[in-house]
Short mmCIF file of C-alpha atoms in Angstrom, two decimals:
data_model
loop_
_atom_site.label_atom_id
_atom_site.label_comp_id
_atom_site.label_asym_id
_atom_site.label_seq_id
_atom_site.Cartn_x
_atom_site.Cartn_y
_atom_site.Cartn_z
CA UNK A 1 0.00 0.00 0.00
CA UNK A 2 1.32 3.32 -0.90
CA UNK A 3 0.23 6.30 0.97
CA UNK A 4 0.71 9.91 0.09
CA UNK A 5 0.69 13.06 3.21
CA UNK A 6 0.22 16.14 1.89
CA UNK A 7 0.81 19.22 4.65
CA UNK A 8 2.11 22.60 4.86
CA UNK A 9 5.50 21.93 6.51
CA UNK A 10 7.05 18.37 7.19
CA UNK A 11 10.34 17.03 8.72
CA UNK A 12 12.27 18.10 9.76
CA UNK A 13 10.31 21.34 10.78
CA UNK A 14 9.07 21.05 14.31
CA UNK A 15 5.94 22.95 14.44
CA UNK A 16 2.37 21.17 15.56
CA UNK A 17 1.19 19.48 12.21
CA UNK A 18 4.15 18.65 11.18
CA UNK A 19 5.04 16.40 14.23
CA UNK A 20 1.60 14.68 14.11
CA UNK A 21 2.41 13.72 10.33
CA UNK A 22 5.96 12.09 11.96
CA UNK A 23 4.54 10.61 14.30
CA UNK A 24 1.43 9.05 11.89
CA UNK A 25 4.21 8.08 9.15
CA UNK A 26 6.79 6.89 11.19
CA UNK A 27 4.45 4.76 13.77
CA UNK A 28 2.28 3.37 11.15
CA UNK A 29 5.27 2.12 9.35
CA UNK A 30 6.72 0.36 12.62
CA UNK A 31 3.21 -1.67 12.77
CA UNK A 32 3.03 -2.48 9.10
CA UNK A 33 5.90 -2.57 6.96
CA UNK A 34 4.20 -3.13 3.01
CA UNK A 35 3.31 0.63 3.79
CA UNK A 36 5.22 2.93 1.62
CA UNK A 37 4.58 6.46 2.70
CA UNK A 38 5.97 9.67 1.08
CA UNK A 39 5.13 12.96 2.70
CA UNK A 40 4.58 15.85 0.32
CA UNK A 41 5.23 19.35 1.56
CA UNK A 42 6.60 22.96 0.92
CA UNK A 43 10.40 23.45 2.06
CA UNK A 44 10.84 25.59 5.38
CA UNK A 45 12.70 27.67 3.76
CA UNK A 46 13.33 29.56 0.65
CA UNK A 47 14.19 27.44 -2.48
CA UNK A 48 13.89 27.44 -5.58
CA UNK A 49 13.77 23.81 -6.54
CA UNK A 50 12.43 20.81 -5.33
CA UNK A 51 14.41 18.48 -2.65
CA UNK A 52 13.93 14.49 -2.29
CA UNK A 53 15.37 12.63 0.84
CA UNK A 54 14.23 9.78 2.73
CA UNK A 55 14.73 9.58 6.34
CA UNK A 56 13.22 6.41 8.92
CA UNK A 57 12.04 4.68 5.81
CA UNK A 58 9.73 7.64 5.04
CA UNK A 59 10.37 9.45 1.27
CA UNK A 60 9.91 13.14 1.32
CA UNK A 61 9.04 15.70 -1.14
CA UNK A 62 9.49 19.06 -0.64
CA UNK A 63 8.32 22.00 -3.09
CA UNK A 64 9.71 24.98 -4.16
CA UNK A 65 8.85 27.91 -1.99
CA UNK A 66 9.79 31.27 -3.64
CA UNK A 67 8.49 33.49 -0.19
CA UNK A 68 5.83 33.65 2.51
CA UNK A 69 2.37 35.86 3.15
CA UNK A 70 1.09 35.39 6.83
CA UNK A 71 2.71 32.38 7.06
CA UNK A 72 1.84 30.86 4.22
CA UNK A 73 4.35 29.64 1.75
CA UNK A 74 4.24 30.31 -1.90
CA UNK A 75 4.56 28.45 -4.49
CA UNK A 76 3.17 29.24 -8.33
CA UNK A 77 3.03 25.71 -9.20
CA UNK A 78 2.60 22.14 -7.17
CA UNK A 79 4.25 20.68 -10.12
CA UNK A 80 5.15 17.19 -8.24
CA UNK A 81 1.60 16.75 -7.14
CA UNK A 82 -0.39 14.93 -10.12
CA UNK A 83 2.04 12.35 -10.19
CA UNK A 84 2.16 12.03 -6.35
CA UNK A 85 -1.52 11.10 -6.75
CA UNK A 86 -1.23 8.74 -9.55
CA UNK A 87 1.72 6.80 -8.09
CA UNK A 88 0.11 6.42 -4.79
CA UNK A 89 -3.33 4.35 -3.29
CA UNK A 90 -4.33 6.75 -0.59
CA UNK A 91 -4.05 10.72 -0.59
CA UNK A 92 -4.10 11.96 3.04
CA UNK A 93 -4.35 15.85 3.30
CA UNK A 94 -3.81 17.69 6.53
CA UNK A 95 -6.00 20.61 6.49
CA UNK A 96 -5.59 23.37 6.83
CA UNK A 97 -3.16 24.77 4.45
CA UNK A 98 -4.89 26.56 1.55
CA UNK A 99 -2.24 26.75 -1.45
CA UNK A 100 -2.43 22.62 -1.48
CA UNK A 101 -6.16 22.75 -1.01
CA UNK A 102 -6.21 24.85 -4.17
CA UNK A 103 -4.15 22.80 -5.93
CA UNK A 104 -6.30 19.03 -4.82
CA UNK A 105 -9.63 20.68 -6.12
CA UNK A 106 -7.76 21.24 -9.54
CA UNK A 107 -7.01 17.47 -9.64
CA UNK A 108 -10.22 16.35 -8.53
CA UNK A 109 -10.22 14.15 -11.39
CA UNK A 110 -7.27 12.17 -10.17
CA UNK A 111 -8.48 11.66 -6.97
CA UNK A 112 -11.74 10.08 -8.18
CA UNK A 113 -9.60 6.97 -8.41
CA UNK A 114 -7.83 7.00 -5.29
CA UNK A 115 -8.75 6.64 -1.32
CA UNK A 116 -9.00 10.25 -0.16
CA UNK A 117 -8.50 10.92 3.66
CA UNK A 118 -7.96 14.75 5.09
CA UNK A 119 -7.25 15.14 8.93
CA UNK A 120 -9.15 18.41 9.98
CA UNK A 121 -6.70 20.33 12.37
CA UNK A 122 -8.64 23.39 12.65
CA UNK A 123 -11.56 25.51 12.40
CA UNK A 124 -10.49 28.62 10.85
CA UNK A 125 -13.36 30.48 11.47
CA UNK A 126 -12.24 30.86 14.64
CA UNK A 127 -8.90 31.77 13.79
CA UNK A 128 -7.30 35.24 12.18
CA UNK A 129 -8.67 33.17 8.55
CA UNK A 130 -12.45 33.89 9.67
CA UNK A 131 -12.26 36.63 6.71
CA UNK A 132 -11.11 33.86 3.85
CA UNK A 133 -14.16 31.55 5.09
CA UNK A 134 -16.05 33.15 1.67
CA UNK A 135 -13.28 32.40 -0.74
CA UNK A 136 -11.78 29.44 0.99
CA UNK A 137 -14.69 27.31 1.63
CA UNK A 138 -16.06 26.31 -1.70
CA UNK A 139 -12.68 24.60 -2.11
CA UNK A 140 -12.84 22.84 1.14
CA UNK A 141 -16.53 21.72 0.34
CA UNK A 142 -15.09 20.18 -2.80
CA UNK A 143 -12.65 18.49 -0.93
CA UNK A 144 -14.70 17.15 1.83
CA UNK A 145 -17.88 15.94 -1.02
CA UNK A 146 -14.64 13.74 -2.44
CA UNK A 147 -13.28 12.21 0.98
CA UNK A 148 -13.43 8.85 1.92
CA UNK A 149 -12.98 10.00 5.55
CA UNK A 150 -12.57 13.18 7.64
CA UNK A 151 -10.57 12.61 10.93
CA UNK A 152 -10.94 15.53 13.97
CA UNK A 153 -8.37 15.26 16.46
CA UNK A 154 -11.11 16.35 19.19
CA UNK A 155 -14.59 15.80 19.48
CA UNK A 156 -14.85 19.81 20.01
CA UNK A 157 -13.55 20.43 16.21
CA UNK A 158 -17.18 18.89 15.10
CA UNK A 159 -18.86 20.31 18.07
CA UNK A 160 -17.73 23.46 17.22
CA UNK A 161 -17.39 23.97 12.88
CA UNK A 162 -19.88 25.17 10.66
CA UNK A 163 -19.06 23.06 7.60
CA UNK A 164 -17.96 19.76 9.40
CA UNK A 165 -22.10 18.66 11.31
CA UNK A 166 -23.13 18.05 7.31
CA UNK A 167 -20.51 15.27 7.11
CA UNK A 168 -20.86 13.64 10.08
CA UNK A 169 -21.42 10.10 8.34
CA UNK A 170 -17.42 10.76 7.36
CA UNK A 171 -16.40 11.86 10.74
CA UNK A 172 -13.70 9.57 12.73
CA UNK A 173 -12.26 11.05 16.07
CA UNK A 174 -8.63 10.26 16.28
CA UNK A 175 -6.94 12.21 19.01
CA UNK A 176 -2.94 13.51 18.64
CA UNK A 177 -0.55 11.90 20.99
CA UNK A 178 2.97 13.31 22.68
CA UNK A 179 6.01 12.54 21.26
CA UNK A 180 7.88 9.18 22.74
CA UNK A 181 10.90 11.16 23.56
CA UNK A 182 9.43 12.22 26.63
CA UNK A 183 9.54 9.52 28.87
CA UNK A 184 6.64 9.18 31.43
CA UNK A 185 7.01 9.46 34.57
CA UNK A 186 5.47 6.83 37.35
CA UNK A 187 5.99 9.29 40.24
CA UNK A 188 3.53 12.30 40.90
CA UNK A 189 4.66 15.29 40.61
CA UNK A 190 4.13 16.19 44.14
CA UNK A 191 4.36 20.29 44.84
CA UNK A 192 6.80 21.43 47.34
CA UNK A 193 6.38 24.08 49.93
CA UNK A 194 9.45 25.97 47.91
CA UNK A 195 9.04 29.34 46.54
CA UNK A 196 9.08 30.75 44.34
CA UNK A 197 7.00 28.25 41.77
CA UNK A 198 8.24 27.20 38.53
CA UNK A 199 6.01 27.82 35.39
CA UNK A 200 6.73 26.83 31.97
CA UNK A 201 5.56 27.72 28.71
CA UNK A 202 6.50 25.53 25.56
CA UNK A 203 5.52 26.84 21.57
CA UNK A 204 6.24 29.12 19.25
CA UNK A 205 6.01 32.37 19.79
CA UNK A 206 2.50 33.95 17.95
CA UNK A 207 0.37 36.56 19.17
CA UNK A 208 -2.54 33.91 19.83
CA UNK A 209 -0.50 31.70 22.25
CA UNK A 210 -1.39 34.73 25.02
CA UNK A 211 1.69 35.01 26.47
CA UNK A 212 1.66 39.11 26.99
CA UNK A 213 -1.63 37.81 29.01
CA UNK A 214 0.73 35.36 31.11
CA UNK A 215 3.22 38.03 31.41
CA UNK A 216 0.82 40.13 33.65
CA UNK A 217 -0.66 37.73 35.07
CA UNK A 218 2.69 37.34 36.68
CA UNK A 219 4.09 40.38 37.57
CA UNK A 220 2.91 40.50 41.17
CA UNK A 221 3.32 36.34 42.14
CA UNK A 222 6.10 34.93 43.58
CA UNK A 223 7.06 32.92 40.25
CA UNK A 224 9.45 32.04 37.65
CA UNK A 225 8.39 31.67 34.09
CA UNK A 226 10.40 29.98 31.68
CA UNK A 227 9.51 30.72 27.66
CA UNK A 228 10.84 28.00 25.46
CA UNK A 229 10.46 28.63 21.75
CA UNK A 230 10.93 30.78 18.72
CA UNK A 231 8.75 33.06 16.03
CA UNK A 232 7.80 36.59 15.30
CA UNK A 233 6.10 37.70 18.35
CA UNK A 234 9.39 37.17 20.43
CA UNK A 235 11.08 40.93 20.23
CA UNK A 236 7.65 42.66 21.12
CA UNK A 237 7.62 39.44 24.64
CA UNK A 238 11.40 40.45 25.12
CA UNK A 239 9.84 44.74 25.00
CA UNK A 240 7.04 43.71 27.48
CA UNK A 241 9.13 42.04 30.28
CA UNK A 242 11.69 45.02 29.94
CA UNK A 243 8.03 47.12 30.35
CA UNK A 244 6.44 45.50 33.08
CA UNK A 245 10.26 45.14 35.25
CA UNK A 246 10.16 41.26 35.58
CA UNK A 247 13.11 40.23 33.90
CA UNK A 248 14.46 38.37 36.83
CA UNK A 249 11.68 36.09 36.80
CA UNK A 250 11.28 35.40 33.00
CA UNK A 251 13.50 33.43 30.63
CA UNK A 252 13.62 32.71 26.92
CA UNK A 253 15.19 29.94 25.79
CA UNK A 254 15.13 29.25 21.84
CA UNK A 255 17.02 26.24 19.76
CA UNK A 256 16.92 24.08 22.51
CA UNK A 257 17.60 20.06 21.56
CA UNK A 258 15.36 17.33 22.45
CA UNK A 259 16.58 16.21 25.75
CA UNK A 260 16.97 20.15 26.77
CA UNK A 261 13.20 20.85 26.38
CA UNK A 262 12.46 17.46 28.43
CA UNK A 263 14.44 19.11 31.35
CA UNK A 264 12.76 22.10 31.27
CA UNK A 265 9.40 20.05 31.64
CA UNK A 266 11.36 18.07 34.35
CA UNK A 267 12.07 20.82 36.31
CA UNK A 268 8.98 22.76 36.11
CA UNK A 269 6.10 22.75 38.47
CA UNK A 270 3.25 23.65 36.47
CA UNK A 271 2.53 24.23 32.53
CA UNK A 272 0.58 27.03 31.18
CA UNK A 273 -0.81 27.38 27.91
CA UNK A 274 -2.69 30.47 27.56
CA UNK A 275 -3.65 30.98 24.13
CA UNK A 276 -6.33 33.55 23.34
CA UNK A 277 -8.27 31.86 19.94
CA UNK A 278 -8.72 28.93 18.30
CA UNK A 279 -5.88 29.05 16.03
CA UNK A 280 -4.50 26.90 19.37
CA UNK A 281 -6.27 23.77 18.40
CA UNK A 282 -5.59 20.70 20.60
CA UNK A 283 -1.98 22.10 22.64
CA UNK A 284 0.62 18.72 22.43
CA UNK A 285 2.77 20.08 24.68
CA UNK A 286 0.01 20.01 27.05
CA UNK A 287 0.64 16.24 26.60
CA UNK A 288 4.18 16.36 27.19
CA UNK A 289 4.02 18.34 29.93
CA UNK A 290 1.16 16.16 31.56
CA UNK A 291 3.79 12.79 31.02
CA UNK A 292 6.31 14.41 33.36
CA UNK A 293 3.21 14.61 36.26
CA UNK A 294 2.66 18.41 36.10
CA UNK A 295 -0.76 20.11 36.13
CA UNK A 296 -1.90 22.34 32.86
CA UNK A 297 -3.41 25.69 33.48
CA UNK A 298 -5.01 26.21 29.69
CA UNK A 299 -7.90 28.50 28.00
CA UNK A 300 -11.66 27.63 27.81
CA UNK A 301 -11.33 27.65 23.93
CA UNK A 302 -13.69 26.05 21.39
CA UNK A 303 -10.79 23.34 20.07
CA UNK A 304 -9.37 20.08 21.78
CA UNK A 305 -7.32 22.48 24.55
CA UNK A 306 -9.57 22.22 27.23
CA UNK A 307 -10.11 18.46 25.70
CA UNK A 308 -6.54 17.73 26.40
CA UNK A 309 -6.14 18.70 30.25
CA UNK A 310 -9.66 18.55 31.82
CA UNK A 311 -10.70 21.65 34.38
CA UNK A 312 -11.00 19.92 38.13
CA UNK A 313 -9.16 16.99 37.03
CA UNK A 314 -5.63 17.76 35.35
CA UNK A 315 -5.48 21.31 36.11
CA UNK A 316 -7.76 24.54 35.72
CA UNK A 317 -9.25 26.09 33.02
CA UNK A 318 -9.59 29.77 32.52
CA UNK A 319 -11.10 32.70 30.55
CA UNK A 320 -9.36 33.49 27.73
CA UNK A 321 -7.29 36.86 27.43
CA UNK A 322 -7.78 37.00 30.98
CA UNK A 323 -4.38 37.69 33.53
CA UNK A 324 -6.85 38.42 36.45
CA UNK A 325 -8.02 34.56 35.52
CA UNK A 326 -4.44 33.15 34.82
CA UNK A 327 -3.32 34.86 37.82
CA UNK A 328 -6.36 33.04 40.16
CA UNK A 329 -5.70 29.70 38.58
CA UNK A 330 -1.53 30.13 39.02
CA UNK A 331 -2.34 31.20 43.00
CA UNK A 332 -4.62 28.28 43.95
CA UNK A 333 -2.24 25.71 42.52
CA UNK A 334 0.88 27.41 44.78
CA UNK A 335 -1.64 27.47 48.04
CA UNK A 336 -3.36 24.12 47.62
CA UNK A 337 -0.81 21.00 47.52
CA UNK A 338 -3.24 18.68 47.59
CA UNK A 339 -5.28 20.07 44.35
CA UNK A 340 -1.68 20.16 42.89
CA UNK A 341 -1.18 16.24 43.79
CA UNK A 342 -4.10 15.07 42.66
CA UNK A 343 -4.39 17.01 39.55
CA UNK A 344 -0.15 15.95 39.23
CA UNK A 345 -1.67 11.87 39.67
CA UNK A 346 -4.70 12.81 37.24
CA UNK A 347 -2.44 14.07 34.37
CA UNK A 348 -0.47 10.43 34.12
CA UNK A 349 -3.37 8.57 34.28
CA UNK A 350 -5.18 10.47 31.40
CA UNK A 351 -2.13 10.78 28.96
CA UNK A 352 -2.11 7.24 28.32
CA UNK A 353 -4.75 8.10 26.44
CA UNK A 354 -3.01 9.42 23.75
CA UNK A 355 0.21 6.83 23.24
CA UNK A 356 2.18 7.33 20.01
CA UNK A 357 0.63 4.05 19.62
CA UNK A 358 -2.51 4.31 20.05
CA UNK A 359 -2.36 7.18 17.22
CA UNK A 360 -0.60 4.89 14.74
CA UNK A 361 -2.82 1.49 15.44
CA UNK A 362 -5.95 4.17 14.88
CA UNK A 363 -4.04 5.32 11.71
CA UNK A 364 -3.60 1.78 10.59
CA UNK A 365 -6.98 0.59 10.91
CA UNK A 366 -8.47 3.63 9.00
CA UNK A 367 -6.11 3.07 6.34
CA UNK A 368 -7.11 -0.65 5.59
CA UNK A 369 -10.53 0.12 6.30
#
């Protein structure tokens, strides 16, 4: 069986998607090994040509990108793609990325033959997109009218969209799952009576992830905050700490390797993901941070976030864009250490739920199916 990914970004680029489509290629592949995958995408960077390498046993494509316009990269032509599709049994589009979306409805005809699978990652409606929804969705309609199958990675994605209730006969609910690196504790996390309390943040850094909302919410607490990540919204973080004088309680860290980022998680008490909009739409590191024992203080956001860490049982959920609500939830972890241990034994038990595993036997099964 040959199976074709087609996504934005792909390995070895470490944002979101494009560790969900490593961790779908790569596991699948361990548990069946007549699959052939290659995993279309555009390169990362600037180029002007194509690039082919193969890396685990997966093939990848990567297409020219000449620049970028909010993100997106562009490309005038997806030149590789028709014979992607021909060479290949199943076409399995992670959506959303628009320019490939564009560029599947023009070979519809190709894809009449094939198995056609697209993993919904968001609901840009609720996202900084909300103004393309007139333009954009006629393509996606196309897209999902020709699918075989449409997976959400939360239950709140169909919940929650406007397009996805009419295909509901196509849904399948296949959550993400952390990445194996990060080996899972056995031992609660257990809070000590030590001051000042360690808070990290792991992501890139985007205006929707709420950090300048974390950042005051912090000002007056007896904290540290640790930032790990890159991306455009760092220099204007880097202006507000200078602002708001509480630079010897914040650090950035960027570039960091593997095992680096699991020793931040390691030796932080509590993770906080405070993103503002939907554009955040399930929060892996919310995963990762929930294998090493430690509570999640995330938004009350129409997406898989609060899906991920449950309020009252992993951690707490708050208002979005809220530091008064941040601040609350950061306070009544540091004062109660028995919340804190019981949300600390919660958080192991619940992410076995989402085992690199159990993604790729899910995978597997929808793929034969």
């Amino acid at each position: 069986m040959k199976i074709l990914q087609t996504i934005k970004y792909a390995y070895p680029s470490k944002g979101g998607m494009e560790s969900v489509a490593k961790d779908i290629v790569e596991g699948v592949s361990l548990l069946d090994k007549s699959i052939d995958f290659t995993v279309y995408s555009n390169a990362e960077k600037r180029a002007l040509k194509p690039q082919y390498f193969g890396h685990n046993g997966i093939s990848y494509v990567k297409e020219s990108t000449l620049g970028y316009f909010k993100s997106q990269p562009l490309t005038l032509f997806y030149k590789e793609l028709g014979v992607l599709i021909d060479s290949h049994d199943i076409i399995h589009h992670h959506y959303p990325f628009p320019n490939m979306e564009l560029n599947l409805v023009n070979h519809l005809s190709k894809l009449k033959n094939k198995k056609f699978i697209l993993t919904w990652h968001a609901n840009i409606g609720q996202s900084r997109w909300k103004a393309l929804e007139k333009f954009y969705n006629p393509l996606v309609f196309k897209l999902l009218d020709r699918a075989d199958s449409v997976v959400v990675t939360s239950p709140q994605l169909l919940e929650y969209s406007n397009i996805l209730p009419a295909y509901a006969n196509k849904i399948e609910v296949i959550p993400l799952s952390y990445n194996e690196r990060y080996e899972q504790v056995t031992i609660p996390k257990l809070i000590k009576q030590v001051r000042p309390l360690r808070a990290l943040f792991v992501g890139r850094l985007r205006e929707y992830k709420g950090l300048s909302i974390l950042l005051h919410a912090i000002r007056d607490l007896d904290i540290t905050l640790n930032i790990v990540g890159h991306g455009e919204y760092g220099t204007y973080l880097h202006k507000l700490v200078n602002e708001l004088q509480i630079g010897h309680k914040v650090q950035f860290y960027a570039n960091l390797s593997d095992r680096e980022v699991e020793e931040m998680y390691e030796k932080s008490d509590v993770f906080v993901l405070p993103s503002i909009n939907e554009a955040e739409a399930f929060g892996v590191v919310q995963l990762e941070a929930m294998a090493k024992g430690l509570p999640v203080i995330n938004t009350k956001l129409q997406s898989g976030v609060p899906f991920v860490s449950i309020d009252g049982l992993t951690g707490l959920t708050v208002a979005p864009k809220s530091s008064l609500a941040l601040q609350e939830a950061i306070v009544t972890l540091m004062n109660d250490p028995n919340l804190y241990n019981r949300f600390s034994i919660n958080a192991l038990e619940r992410v076995q739920s989402f085992t690199r595993k159990k993604l790729a036997q899910s995978y597997l099964s929808l793929y034969h199916k």
